[in-house]
Short mmCIF file of C-alpha atoms and ligand atoms in Angstrom, two decimals:
data_model
loop_
_atom_site.label_atom_id
_atom_site.label_comp_id
_atom_site.label_asym_id
_atom_site.label_seq_id
_atom_site.Cartn_x
_atom_site.Cartn_y
_atom_site.Cartn_z
CA UNK A 1 15.92 88.12 -27.62
CA UNK A 2 17.51 90.29 -24.96
CA UNK A 3 17.61 89.97 -21.22
CA UNK A 4 14.03 91.05 -20.57
CA UNK A 5 12.59 87.99 -22.32
CA UNK A 6 14.64 85.60 -20.22
CA UNK A 7 12.83 86.82 -17.11
CA UNK A 8 9.45 85.77 -15.87
CA UNK A 9 6.92 88.56 -15.35
CA UNK A 10 6.72 89.41 -11.64
CA UNK A 11 3.45 89.29 -9.68
CA UNK A 12 2.88 92.53 -7.76
CA UNK A 13 1.63 92.30 -4.18
CA UNK A 14 -2.14 92.85 -4.00
CA UNK A 15 -4.90 92.16 -1.50
CA UNK A 16 -7.20 90.58 -4.05
CA UNK A 17 -6.20 89.14 -7.37
CA UNK A 18 -8.06 88.48 -10.58
CA UNK A 19 -6.84 85.05 -11.65
CA UNK A 20 -7.51 83.01 -14.77
CA UNK A 21 -8.05 79.25 -14.78
CA UNK A 22 -8.01 77.78 -18.30
CA UNK A 23 -9.50 74.30 -17.88
CA UNK A 24 -9.12 71.79 -20.70
CA UNK A 25 -12.48 70.00 -20.49
CA UNK A 26 -15.08 69.17 -17.90
CA UNK A 27 -16.46 65.84 -19.04
CA UNK A 28 -15.28 63.73 -16.12
CA UNK A 29 -15.27 63.64 -12.30
CA UNK A 30 -11.52 64.34 -12.16
CA UNK A 31 -11.94 67.64 -14.04
CA UNK A 32 -15.02 68.58 -12.02
CA UNK A 33 -13.16 67.93 -8.74
CA UNK A 34 -10.21 69.99 -9.95
CA UNK A 35 -12.38 72.94 -11.00
CA UNK A 36 -14.28 72.83 -7.70
CA UNK A 37 -11.03 72.81 -5.74
CA UNK A 38 -9.77 75.87 -7.66
CA UNK A 39 -13.09 77.73 -7.26
CA UNK A 40 -13.32 76.89 -3.54
CA UNK A 41 -9.83 78.16 -2.84
CA UNK A 42 -10.29 81.34 -4.90
CA UNK A 43 -13.55 81.90 -3.01
CA UNK A 44 -11.84 81.45 0.36
CA UNK A 45 -9.24 84.05 -0.57
CA UNK A 46 -11.83 86.41 -2.04
CA UNK A 47 -10.12 86.38 -5.43
CA UNK A 48 -11.98 86.72 -8.70
CA UNK A 49 -11.56 83.56 -10.80
CA UNK A 50 -11.97 83.92 -14.55
CA UNK A 51 -12.83 80.35 -15.53
CA UNK A 52 -12.87 78.97 -19.07
CA UNK A 53 -13.56 75.44 -20.32
CA UNK A 54 -11.83 74.54 -23.59
CA UNK A 55 -14.29 71.64 -24.05
CA UNK A 56 -11.54 69.35 -25.30
CA UNK A 57 -10.15 71.71 -27.95
CA UNK A 58 -6.55 72.93 -27.79
CA UNK A 59 -7.42 75.71 -30.27
CA UNK A 60 -10.22 76.95 -28.00
CA UNK A 61 -7.90 76.79 -25.02
CA UNK A 62 -5.38 79.03 -26.80
CA UNK A 63 -8.22 81.48 -27.53
CA UNK A 64 -9.35 81.26 -23.88
CA UNK A 65 -5.87 82.23 -22.67
CA UNK A 66 -5.76 85.12 -25.17
CA UNK A 67 -9.08 86.38 -23.86
CA UNK A 68 -7.75 86.22 -20.26
CA UNK A 69 -4.75 88.27 -21.39
CA UNK A 70 -7.12 90.82 -22.96
CA UNK A 71 -9.09 90.96 -19.68
CA UNK A 72 -5.89 91.77 -17.81
CA UNK A 73 -5.84 88.93 -15.27
CA UNK A 74 -2.96 89.00 -12.78
CA UNK A 75 -1.91 85.38 -13.30
CA UNK A 76 -3.07 82.42 -15.39
CA UNK A 77 -3.43 78.84 -14.19
CA UNK A 78 -3.33 76.68 -17.29
CA UNK A 79 -4.08 72.95 -17.63
CA UNK A 80 -2.61 72.50 -21.13
CA UNK A 81 -4.61 69.95 -23.06
CA UNK A 82 -1.66 68.92 -25.22
CA UNK A 83 2.09 69.43 -24.87
CA UNK A 84 2.77 71.41 -28.07
CA UNK A 85 -0.34 73.39 -29.15
CA UNK A 86 -0.49 75.40 -25.91
CA UNK A 87 3.08 76.74 -26.24
CA UNK A 88 1.90 79.89 -28.12
CA UNK A 89 -0.53 80.64 -25.27
CA UNK A 90 2.24 80.35 -22.67
CA UNK A 91 4.45 82.66 -24.74
CA UNK A 92 1.65 85.19 -25.36
CA UNK A 93 1.00 85.49 -21.62
CA UNK A 94 4.70 85.93 -20.92
CA UNK A 95 4.90 88.64 -23.58
CA UNK A 96 1.91 90.39 -22.02
CA UNK A 97 3.65 90.32 -18.63
CA UNK A 98 1.28 87.79 -17.07
CA UNK A 99 2.83 84.89 -15.15
CA UNK A 100 1.56 81.38 -15.97
CA UNK A 101 1.44 78.40 -13.62
CA UNK A 102 0.86 75.06 -15.36
CA UNK A 103 -1.58 72.81 -13.55
CA UNK A 104 -1.81 69.02 -13.83
CA UNK A 105 -0.49 68.73 -17.41
CA UNK A 106 2.83 69.89 -18.74
CA UNK A 107 4.00 71.46 -22.01
CA UNK A 108 6.81 70.25 -24.27
CA UNK A 109 10.01 70.77 -22.30
CA UNK A 110 12.04 71.41 -25.44
CA UNK A 111 9.81 74.39 -26.32
CA UNK A 112 9.15 76.11 -23.00
CA UNK A 113 10.90 76.15 -19.65
CA UNK A 114 9.83 76.53 -16.04
CA UNK A 115 11.37 79.57 -14.41
CA UNK A 116 11.77 81.20 -17.80
CA UNK A 117 8.56 80.94 -19.82
CA UNK A 118 6.18 79.84 -17.05
CA UNK A 119 6.57 79.82 -13.27
CA UNK A 120 6.26 76.11 -12.55
CA UNK A 121 4.41 72.89 -13.28
CA UNK A 122 2.24 71.66 -10.40
CA UNK A 123 1.30 68.03 -10.87
CA UNK A 124 1.97 64.33 -10.54
CA UNK A 125 4.87 62.25 -11.82
CA UNK A 126 3.06 60.51 -14.67
CA UNK A 127 6.05 58.33 -15.63
CA UNK A 128 6.08 57.06 -12.06
CA UNK A 129 2.31 56.44 -12.10
CA UNK A 130 2.72 54.21 -15.16
CA UNK A 131 5.70 52.49 -13.58
CA UNK A 132 3.88 51.84 -10.29
CA UNK A 133 0.88 50.23 -11.96
CA UNK A 134 3.22 48.10 -14.12
CA UNK A 135 5.17 46.98 -11.06
CA UNK A 136 1.93 45.96 -9.37
CA UNK A 137 1.10 43.90 -12.47
CA UNK A 138 4.51 42.25 -12.52
CA UNK A 139 4.00 41.12 -8.91
CA UNK A 140 0.31 40.19 -9.05
CA UNK A 141 -0.42 39.12 -12.63
CA UNK A 142 -1.19 35.46 -11.86
CA UNK A 143 0.10 34.42 -15.27
CA UNK A 144 -1.84 37.05 -17.22
CA UNK A 145 0.58 38.73 -19.64
CA UNK A 146 -1.27 39.86 -22.79
CA UNK A 147 -1.95 43.56 -22.51
CA UNK A 148 -4.25 46.10 -24.16
CA UNK A 149 -3.37 49.70 -23.31
CA UNK A 150 -5.92 52.51 -23.56
CA UNK A 151 -3.97 55.73 -23.92
CA UNK A 152 -5.12 59.19 -22.88
CA UNK A 153 -5.41 62.20 -25.18
CA UNK A 154 -2.79 61.99 -27.92
CA UNK A 155 -0.04 64.57 -27.38
CA UNK A 156 -0.93 65.21 -23.72
CA UNK A 157 1.78 64.88 -21.10
CA UNK A 158 -0.07 62.33 -18.92
CA UNK A 159 -0.72 60.07 -21.95
CA UNK A 160 2.90 60.29 -23.13
CA UNK A 161 4.35 59.71 -19.69
CA UNK A 162 1.92 57.09 -18.36
CA UNK A 163 2.72 55.04 -21.45
CA UNK A 164 6.46 55.58 -21.11
CA UNK A 165 6.60 54.56 -17.44
CA UNK A 166 4.42 51.50 -17.99
CA UNK A 167 6.06 50.27 -21.19
CA UNK A 168 9.56 50.63 -19.75
CA UNK A 169 8.71 48.69 -16.59
CA UNK A 170 6.91 45.95 -18.53
CA UNK A 171 9.79 45.60 -20.98
CA UNK A 172 12.29 45.50 -18.13
CA UNK A 173 10.33 42.71 -16.40
CA UNK A 174 10.08 40.60 -19.56
CA UNK A 175 7.45 37.98 -20.35
CA UNK A 176 4.67 40.47 -21.19
CA UNK A 177 3.20 41.28 -24.60
CA UNK A 178 1.65 44.62 -25.46
CA UNK A 179 -0.98 43.44 -27.96
CA UNK A 180 -2.29 46.91 -28.75
CA UNK A 181 -2.01 50.46 -27.48
CA UNK A 182 -4.51 53.03 -28.71
CA UNK A 183 -5.95 56.35 -27.61
CA UNK A 184 -9.35 56.51 -25.95
CA UNK A 185 -8.90 60.27 -25.41
CA UNK A 186 -9.33 59.97 -21.60
CA UNK A 187 -13.09 59.57 -22.28
CA UNK A 188 -15.45 56.86 -21.09
CA UNK A 189 -17.39 56.17 -24.25
CA UNK A 190 -14.34 56.42 -26.50
CA UNK A 191 -12.56 54.06 -24.10
CA UNK A 192 -15.46 51.61 -24.31
CA UNK A 193 -15.49 51.71 -28.12
CA UNK A 194 -11.73 51.28 -28.43
CA UNK A 195 -11.71 48.46 -25.85
CA UNK A 196 -14.53 46.73 -27.72
CA UNK A 197 -12.66 46.88 -31.04
CA UNK A 198 -9.34 45.81 -29.50
CA UNK A 199 -10.95 42.91 -27.60
CA UNK A 200 -12.45 41.71 -30.87
CA UNK A 201 -9.06 41.92 -32.61
CA UNK A 202 -7.26 40.32 -29.62
CA UNK A 203 -9.66 37.92 -27.87
CA UNK A 204 -6.72 36.45 -25.94
CA UNK A 205 -6.02 39.74 -24.10
CA UNK A 206 -6.05 39.22 -20.34
CA UNK A 207 -4.88 42.62 -19.07
CA UNK A 208 -6.32 46.08 -19.81
CA UNK A 209 -4.33 49.10 -18.65
CA UNK A 210 -6.26 52.37 -18.97
CA UNK A 211 -4.56 55.75 -18.54
CA UNK A 212 -7.55 57.02 -16.52
CA UNK A 213 -10.65 55.87 -14.63
CA UNK A 214 -13.07 57.02 -17.31
CA UNK A 215 -11.54 54.71 -19.92
CA UNK A 216 -11.22 51.92 -17.33
CA UNK A 217 -14.97 52.17 -16.68
CA UNK A 218 -15.53 52.09 -20.44
CA UNK A 219 -13.33 49.00 -20.69
CA UNK A 220 -15.31 47.29 -17.92
CA UNK A 221 -18.50 47.88 -19.93
CA UNK A 222 -16.82 46.47 -23.06
CA UNK A 223 -15.60 43.39 -21.16
CA UNK A 224 -19.04 42.72 -19.69
CA UNK A 225 -20.65 43.14 -23.13
CA UNK A 226 -18.16 40.55 -24.44
CA UNK A 227 -19.20 38.12 -21.68
CA UNK A 228 -15.93 38.48 -19.76
CA UNK A 229 -15.54 39.16 -16.05
CA UNK A 230 -13.51 42.33 -15.47
CA UNK A 231 -11.01 41.91 -12.66
CA UNK A 232 -11.14 38.11 -12.91
CA UNK A 233 -10.93 36.96 -16.56
CA UNK A 234 -9.12 40.16 -17.45
CA UNK A 235 -7.02 42.26 -15.08
CA UNK A 236 -8.11 45.93 -15.20
CA UNK A 237 -5.64 48.64 -14.16
CA UNK A 238 -6.32 52.36 -13.96
CA UNK A 239 -5.01 55.78 -12.95
CA UNK A 240 -6.90 58.63 -11.18
CA UNK A 241 -8.54 56.84 -8.25
CA UNK A 242 -11.90 58.57 -8.16
CA UNK A 243 -14.70 57.16 -6.00
CA UNK A 244 -16.22 55.09 -8.78
CA UNK A 245 -12.91 53.40 -9.57
CA UNK A 246 -12.03 52.77 -5.92
CA UNK A 247 -15.52 51.27 -5.50
CA UNK A 248 -14.76 49.08 -8.56
CA UNK A 249 -11.63 47.84 -6.75
CA UNK A 250 -13.82 46.99 -3.72
CA UNK A 251 -16.20 45.19 -6.11
CA UNK A 252 -13.33 43.28 -7.75
CA UNK A 253 -13.79 44.80 -11.22
CA UNK A 254 -10.63 46.90 -11.14
CA UNK A 255 -7.52 45.23 -9.72
CA UNK A 256 -5.40 48.28 -8.91
CA UNK A 257 -5.46 52.07 -9.38
CA UNK A 258 -2.78 54.71 -8.94
CA UNK A 259 -4.28 57.89 -7.58
CA UNK A 260 -3.82 61.16 -9.42
CA UNK A 261 -4.98 63.79 -6.97
CA UNK A 262 -7.20 66.48 -8.58
CA UNK A 263 -7.45 68.75 -5.54
CA UNK A 264 -5.09 71.47 -6.74
CA UNK A 265 -6.67 74.56 -5.17
CA UNK A 266 -4.67 75.00 -1.95
CA UNK A 267 -1.32 74.17 -3.54
CA UNK A 268 -2.01 76.33 -6.60
CA UNK A 269 -2.82 79.49 -4.65
CA UNK A 270 -0.08 78.85 -2.10
CA UNK A 271 2.45 78.66 -4.94
CA UNK A 272 1.05 81.88 -6.39
CA UNK A 273 1.44 83.64 -3.01
CA UNK A 274 5.05 82.49 -2.75
CA UNK A 275 5.71 83.75 -6.23
CA UNK A 276 4.21 87.15 -5.41
CA UNK A 277 6.59 87.38 -2.43
CA UNK A 278 9.51 86.75 -4.74
CA UNK A 279 10.34 83.35 -3.23
CA UNK A 280 12.13 80.83 -5.40
CA UNK A 281 9.71 78.30 -6.88
CA UNK A 282 10.87 74.82 -7.92
CA UNK A 283 10.51 74.00 -11.61
CA UNK A 284 8.15 71.19 -10.62
CA UNK A 285 5.86 71.26 -7.59
CA UNK A 286 5.16 67.57 -7.29
CA UNK A 287 1.92 65.97 -6.12
CA UNK A 288 2.10 62.71 -4.22
CA UNK A 289 -0.21 59.92 -5.35
CA UNK A 290 -1.68 57.10 -3.29
CA UNK A 291 -2.15 53.56 -4.56
CA UNK A 292 -5.36 51.55 -4.25
CA UNK A 293 -5.70 47.79 -4.47
CA UNK A 294 -7.84 45.23 -2.62
CA UNK A 295 -5.66 45.64 0.49
CA UNK A 296 -6.82 49.23 1.17
CA UNK A 297 -9.64 50.18 -1.24
CA UNK A 298 -12.51 49.76 1.25
CA UNK A 299 -10.72 51.80 3.91
CA UNK A 300 -9.76 54.54 1.43
CA UNK A 301 -13.11 54.82 -0.35
CA UNK A 302 -14.30 57.73 1.79
CA UNK A 303 -11.15 59.74 0.98
CA UNK A 304 -11.36 59.29 -2.80
CA UNK A 305 -12.66 62.31 -4.74
O1 GYE B 401 -5.84 61.61 -15.37
C1 GYE B 401 -7.62 62.57 -16.54
C2 GYE B 401 -7.88 63.91 -16.97
O2 GYE B 401 -4.30 65.65 -16.81
C3 GYE B 401 -3.74 64.31 -14.99
O3 GYE B 401 -6.59 64.36 -17.33
C4 GYE B 401 -4.82 64.81 -15.85
C5 GYE B 401 -5.65 63.73 -16.53
C6 GYE B 401 -6.44 62.81 -15.65
O4 GYE B 401 -8.85 64.17 -17.92
O5 GYE B 401 -8.63 61.86 -15.96
#
């Protein structure tokens, strides 16, 4: 207890920083674009970036953060794989006097607080992403109402919140049935396997909502293997909006995608600079997300990551 622990560690002014970036995995284009954006920006500033890839393991990610602490980095950017297991890492950094900025995923808000345990969360409004895709469905469903949901990594903030926003909007609209909702771990092949099993159990499904592009692409493969036309027989909805998914909207295989922008570099280092100057940082530095459907997908394709 005591006053000292209520305060965030300050970031002293320096010309060049040594900064940690604890990535959660690198098995998809979203992660690769995010890492590149962080590396590019660190490079521009001439900062040393200590990069780790937890390869999809929360336990490894905790160890990665501990090793950054041991190496004496000035600040840690952390993309926490899951909301609860990364809390000890956030607290260990704070105890060691190293400020943490959460990138793209959040931690459990009952267990750690922005402005107290970590500087801020930089990322999208995942509840709103789920809500926006649901609202598109409510308006454009053409009578299709029987939904399979492919959830992201269990216990991760985007999976929790993309489900919450979608389910609430669908329930509020009425007339829809959520046949099944299961994790595909944000991964393409897992998404394909889960979609295949759920389509077998629920052959009447006519909507698939995937929490990211990777699982949406997996679902498209499962639909085609089952002799169904994605985008026509079954509405396919996704979140992320990478090039492949926006192209799938152009091709009519995905009906709509909410963007989740992975280009964090400029905003991340700008926020760090503000913090070093002692400026007040909001608890949540929000990213704005575009929306892609057949009305704009072709025009936006070149801008997608
Ligand atoms: O949607 C997904 C990635 O945390 C917002 O994680 C991110 C999500 C993104 O692996 O594709």
